[in-house]
Each structure stands twice: as structure tokens, then as C-alpha cells.
Amino acid sequence: MFISFEGIDGVGKSTQIRLAEEYLRSKGKDVICTLEPGGTELGQEIRNLLLHRKGDVAPRAEALLYAADRAHHVATKVRPALAEGKVVITDRFLDSSVAYQGAGRKLSANEVRNISLWAVDGLLPDLTVLVDLDPAIAAERRKSTGEAPDRLEQEKLDFFQAVRDEFLKLAQAEPGRFLVVDATESPAEIFVHIAKKLDELLG
Ligand code: TMP
């Protein structure tokens, strides 16, 4: 089982990933949690280039760097774990590229999706949890952590609005794969919806 968590920065994905991991372990599943960008050693270097290097990155170069991270991640970590029967939970996957680079950077959503699909040789999650939140509230939450914003987090509200809208569009287009949860609910309330979906998947 392959599960991705998506959403704009600051919505509380990490908390839900932790809860999902614990829940699946309590059901006897062998779970690995990973992330994009940066789920591998090579990916950590790409992550650093994307988020912490000074200076601009051309939008198409940005899209390709995320796709390169994803290609290596899927080939060397995700697919091998799935082949061993593990549950893989990833913090972000190709929908992030469609939303951030496709909509946020105004590249074609379809082209960005196709680049990523090629990168991962067609692998899609069984379940994608979209943690949805108004970008203004997400920005407040990010500020309250006191952490310095990375290159992407420095983008303005209209960038995050475009990213959020694209995520919601993607969820509407694939209702079978997506579960949309409302990040204004408490973490425990949100997880009730996710656990129900996980139960369905576990059968
Ligand atoms: P995070 O690990 O803190 O979520 O940071 C990753 C950042 O990279 C976040 O701002 C979203 C962004 N991102 C993209 O723009 N495209 C992608 O394909 C992925 C995976 C992440």
C-alpha cells in the first residue's frame, strides 16, 4: 500500500503522517515513512539545492529537480519497500509538482504531471490525503513556529492560493484516490476521517 500526504506548507501534514504510521503499526503493518524532496541521500542534496541554496531557480529547472528527486526516490526506496510488502507513507509526491510547479509557477499542469509520471514509471499512490487549509491561516501557522522560511515558503499568498486551488482540482478529478480533510479541525478529528479510509483500504 502506497499513501501520499499533500497540502500547502503549514497545514499539519506531519502530525497526520505520524498518527497514520502509528495506526498502521498497531494493525500489524510494516510501515516506512519517507518524504519528497529528500527521501534518499541523493534526494537530500537535491532538497538542499531546491530549498536552501541562494538565488533563483528557473521554473523548468525547479520542476526537473523535483522530478529527479522523485525518480531516484521511487526507484531506490519506494518500489523496493512496496515489493517487500511494506506500507509506504510519503510526505508529498507528484501532486505537489503539479500544484506547485504546474499552478504555482504557471507551467502547464499536464506537462508537469507527465514529466513526473515518466520519472516514476507510472507509479501512483493507492491513497492521497489532501490536508486542506486557507493559505492565510497556513501562513500564520508557519509564522508561529518561529522557523526561518525556506525558498518556497517565502512565496506570497497568491502563489499558495494557486497551489491550494490546483490540489483541490486534482482531488475533484480523482475522487477514488484522494481523501480531502479540513485542517481547521483538531488533529484528532482530522485523523478520524483518515483512519476510516485506512480501514477501508485494509479491507
Ligand atoms: P517540505 O518538506 O517542508 O514540505 O518542503 C518541501 C517544499 O517543496 C514545499 O514548499 C513544497 C515544495 N515542493 C514542490 O514545490 N514540488 C514538489 O514536487 C515537492 C515534492 C515539493
Coordinates of C-alpha atoms and ligand atoms in Angstrom, one line a residue:
M1 CA 0.0 0.0 0.0
F2 CA 1.3 3.4 -1.1
I3 CA 0.0 6.5 0.6
S4 CA 0.9 10.1 0.0
F5 CA 0.1 13.2 2.1
E6 CA -0.3 16.5 0.3
G7 CA -1.2 20.1 1.1
I8 CA 0.4 23.6 1.1
D9 CA 3.1 24.4 3.7
G10 CA 1.9 24.7 7.3
V11 CA -1.3 22.6 7.2
G12 CA -0.1 20.0 9.7
K13 CA 0.7 17.1 7.4
S14 CA 3.5 15.8 9.6
T15 CA 1.2 15.2 12.6
Q16 CA -1.3 13.3 10.5
I17 CA 1.6 11.2 9.0
R18 CA 2.8 10.3 12.5
L19 CA -0.8 9.3 13.5
A20 CA -1.2 7.2 10.3
E21 CA 2.1 5.5 10.9
E22 CA 1.2 4.6 14.5
Y23 CA -2.3 3.4 13.5
L24 CA -1.0 1.1 10.7
R25 CA 1.7 -0.3 13.0
S26 CA -1.0 -1.0 15.6
K27 CA -2.7 -3.1 12.9
G28 CA 0.5 -5.1 12.4
K29 CA 1.7 -3.4 9.2
D30 CA 5.4 -2.9 8.4
V31 CA 5.4 0.8 7.6
I32 CA 8.1 3.2 6.3
C33 CA 7.7 6.9 6.3
T34 CA 9.6 8.9 3.7
L35 CA 9.4 12.3 2.0
E36 CA 10.0 14.4 -1.1
P37 CA 12.2 16.1 -1.8
G38 CA 14.9 14.3 0.3
G39 CA 13.9 10.7 0.9
T40 CA 17.3 9.4 -0.2
E41 CA 20.9 10.6 0.1
L42 CA 20.9 12.0 -3.4
G43 CA 17.5 13.5 -2.7
Q44 CA 18.9 15.3 0.4
E45 CA 21.4 17.0 -1.9
I46 CA 18.6 17.9 -4.4
R47 CA 16.4 19.2 -1.4
N48 CA 19.2 21.4 -0.3
L49 CA 19.6 22.9 -3.8
L50 CA 15.9 23.4 -4.1
L51 CA 15.1 24.9 -0.7
H52 CA 18.3 26.3 0.8
R53 CA 20.6 27.5 -2.0
K54 CA 20.7 31.2 -2.5
G55 CA 19.4 32.7 -5.8
D56 CA 16.7 31.9 -8.3
V57 CA 16.0 28.6 -9.9
A58 CA 14.3 28.7 -13.3
P59 CA 10.8 27.2 -13.1
R60 CA 11.5 24.4 -15.6
A61 CA 14.8 23.6 -13.8
E62 CA 12.8 23.5 -10.5
A63 CA 10.3 21.1 -12.0
L64 CA 13.0 18.8 -13.3
L65 CA 14.9 18.8 -10.0
Y66 CA 11.8 17.7 -8.1
A67 CA 11.2 15.1 -10.8
A68 CA 14.8 13.9 -10.5
D69 CA 14.4 13.5 -6.7
R70 CA 11.2 11.6 -7.3
A71 CA 12.6 9.3 -9.9
H72 CA 15.5 8.3 -7.6
H73 CA 13.3 8.0 -4.6
V74 CA 10.8 5.7 -6.3
A75 CA 13.4 3.5 -7.9
T76 CA 15.6 3.0 -4.9
K77 CA 13.3 3.3 -1.9
V78 CA 9.6 3.3 -2.6
R79 CA 9.3 0.4 -5.1
P80 CA 11.7 -1.9 -3.2
A81 CA 9.7 -1.3 0.0
L82 CA 6.4 -2.0 -1.7
A83 CA 7.9 -5.1 -3.3
E84 CA 8.7 -6.3 0.3
G85 CA 5.1 -5.9 1.2
K86 CA 5.6 -2.7 3.3
V87 CA 3.2 0.2 3.6
V88 CA 5.0 3.3 2.3
I89 CA 3.8 6.7 3.5
T90 CA 5.3 9.6 1.7
D91 CA 5.2 13.3 2.8
R92 CA 4.4 14.7 -0.7
F93 CA 4.5 13.0 -4.1
L94 CA 3.8 14.0 -7.7
D95 CA 0.7 16.0 -7.0
S96 CA 3.0 18.5 -5.2
S97 CA 4.8 19.1 -8.5
V98 CA 1.5 19.5 -10.4
A99 CA 0.3 22.0 -7.8
Y100 CA 3.5 23.9 -7.0
Q101 CA 5.3 23.9 -10.4
G102 CA 2.2 23.5 -12.6
A103 CA -0.1 26.0 -10.9
G104 CA 2.3 28.0 -8.6
R105 CA 5.0 28.5 -11.2
K106 CA 2.5 28.7 -14.1
L107 CA 4.0 25.8 -16.1
S108 CA 1.4 23.5 -17.7
A109 CA -0.1 21.2 -15.0
N110 CA -0.4 18.5 -17.6
E111 CA 3.2 18.7 -18.8
V112 CA 4.5 18.7 -15.2
R113 CA 2.3 15.7 -14.4
N114 CA 3.6 13.8 -17.4
I115 CA 7.3 14.5 -16.5
S116 CA 6.7 13.1 -13.1
L117 CA 4.7 10.1 -14.4
W118 CA 7.7 9.3 -16.6
A119 CA 10.1 9.8 -13.7
V120 CA 8.2 7.3 -11.6
D121 CA 7.3 4.9 -14.5
G122 CA 3.6 5.4 -13.8
L123 CA 3.5 4.7 -10.1
L124 CA 0.6 6.4 -8.3
P125 CA -0.5 6.2 -4.7
D126 CA -3.4 4.0 -3.6
L127 CA -4.5 6.8 -1.4
T128 CA -3.6 10.5 -1.3
V129 CA -4.7 12.5 1.7
L130 CA -5.0 16.2 0.9
V131 CA -4.8 18.3 4.1
D132 CA -6.6 21.4 3.0
L133 CA -6.4 24.9 4.6
D134 CA -6.9 28.5 3.7
P135 CA -3.4 29.9 2.7
A136 CA -3.7 32.9 5.0
I137 CA -4.3 30.6 8.0
A138 CA -1.4 28.3 6.9
A139 CA 0.9 31.4 6.7
E140 CA 0.0 32.3 10.3
R141 CA 0.7 28.8 11.4
R142 CA 4.1 28.8 9.7
K143 CA 5.0 32.1 11.3
S144 CA 4.1 30.9 14.7
T145 CA 6.7 28.1 14.5
G146 CA 9.5 30.7 14.5
E147 CA 11.4 28.7 11.9
A148 CA 13.1 30.7 9.0
P149 CA 11.0 30.2 5.8
D150 CA 12.8 28.2 3.0
R151 CA 12.8 29.4 -0.6
L152 CA 9.4 28.0 -1.4
E153 CA 7.8 29.2 1.8
Q154 CA 8.9 32.8 1.0
E155 CA 6.3 32.9 -1.8
K156 CA 3.3 35.2 -1.5
L157 CA -0.3 34.4 -0.7
D158 CA -1.5 34.3 -4.3
F159 CA 1.2 31.6 -5.1
F160 CA -0.2 29.4 -2.2
Q161 CA -3.8 30.2 -3.3
A162 CA -3.0 28.9 -6.8
V163 CA -1.3 25.8 -5.3
R164 CA -4.3 25.1 -3.0
D165 CA -6.8 25.5 -5.9
E166 CA -4.8 23.1 -8.0
F167 CA -4.7 20.5 -5.2
L168 CA -8.5 20.8 -4.8
K169 CA -8.9 20.4 -8.6
L170 CA -6.7 17.3 -8.6
A171 CA -8.8 15.8 -5.8
Q172 CA -12.0 16.5 -7.6
A173 CA -10.7 14.9 -10.8
E174 CA -9.6 11.7 -8.9
P175 CA -12.1 11.2 -6.1
G176 CA -11.2 7.5 -5.9
R177 CA -7.6 8.2 -5.0
F178 CA -8.0 11.4 -2.9
L179 CA -9.3 12.0 0.6
V180 CA -9.7 15.7 1.4
V181 CA -9.5 16.6 5.1
D182 CA -10.2 20.0 6.6
A183 CA -7.2 21.3 8.5
T184 CA -9.3 23.7 10.7
E185 CA -10.5 20.6 12.6
S186 CA -8.3 19.4 15.5
P187 CA -5.6 16.8 14.7
A188 CA -7.6 14.1 16.4
E189 CA -10.8 15.0 14.5
I190 CA -8.9 15.0 11.2
F191 CA -7.4 11.6 11.9
V192 CA -10.8 10.0 12.4
H193 CA -11.5 10.6 8.7
I194 CA -8.1 9.2 7.7
A195 CA -8.4 6.1 9.9
K196 CA -11.8 5.3 8.4
K197 CA -10.3 5.5 4.9
L198 CA -7.3 3.3 6.0
D199 CA -9.7 0.7 7.4
E200 CA -11.5 0.6 4.0
L201 CA -8.2 0.1 2.3
L202 CA -7.1 -2.6 4.7
G203 CA -10.3 -4.4 4.0
Ligands
TMP1 P1 8.5 20.3 3.0 O1 9.2 19.0 3.0 O2 8.7 21.2 4.1 O3 7.0 20.2 2.7 O4 9.2 21.2 1.8 C1 9.1 20.9 0.5 C2 8.8 22.1 -0.3 O5 9.0 21.8 -1.7 C3 7.4 22.6 -0.1 O6 7.4 24.0 -0.1 C4 6.7 22.1 -1.3 C5 7.8 22.1 -2.3 N1 7.6 21.1 -3.4 C6 7.4 21.5 -4.7 O7 7.3 22.6 -5.0 N2 7.2 20.5 -5.6 C7 7.3 19.1 -5.4 O8 7.2 18.3 -6.3 C8 7.5 18.8 -4.0 C9 7.7 17.3 -3.6 C10 7.7 19.7 -3.0

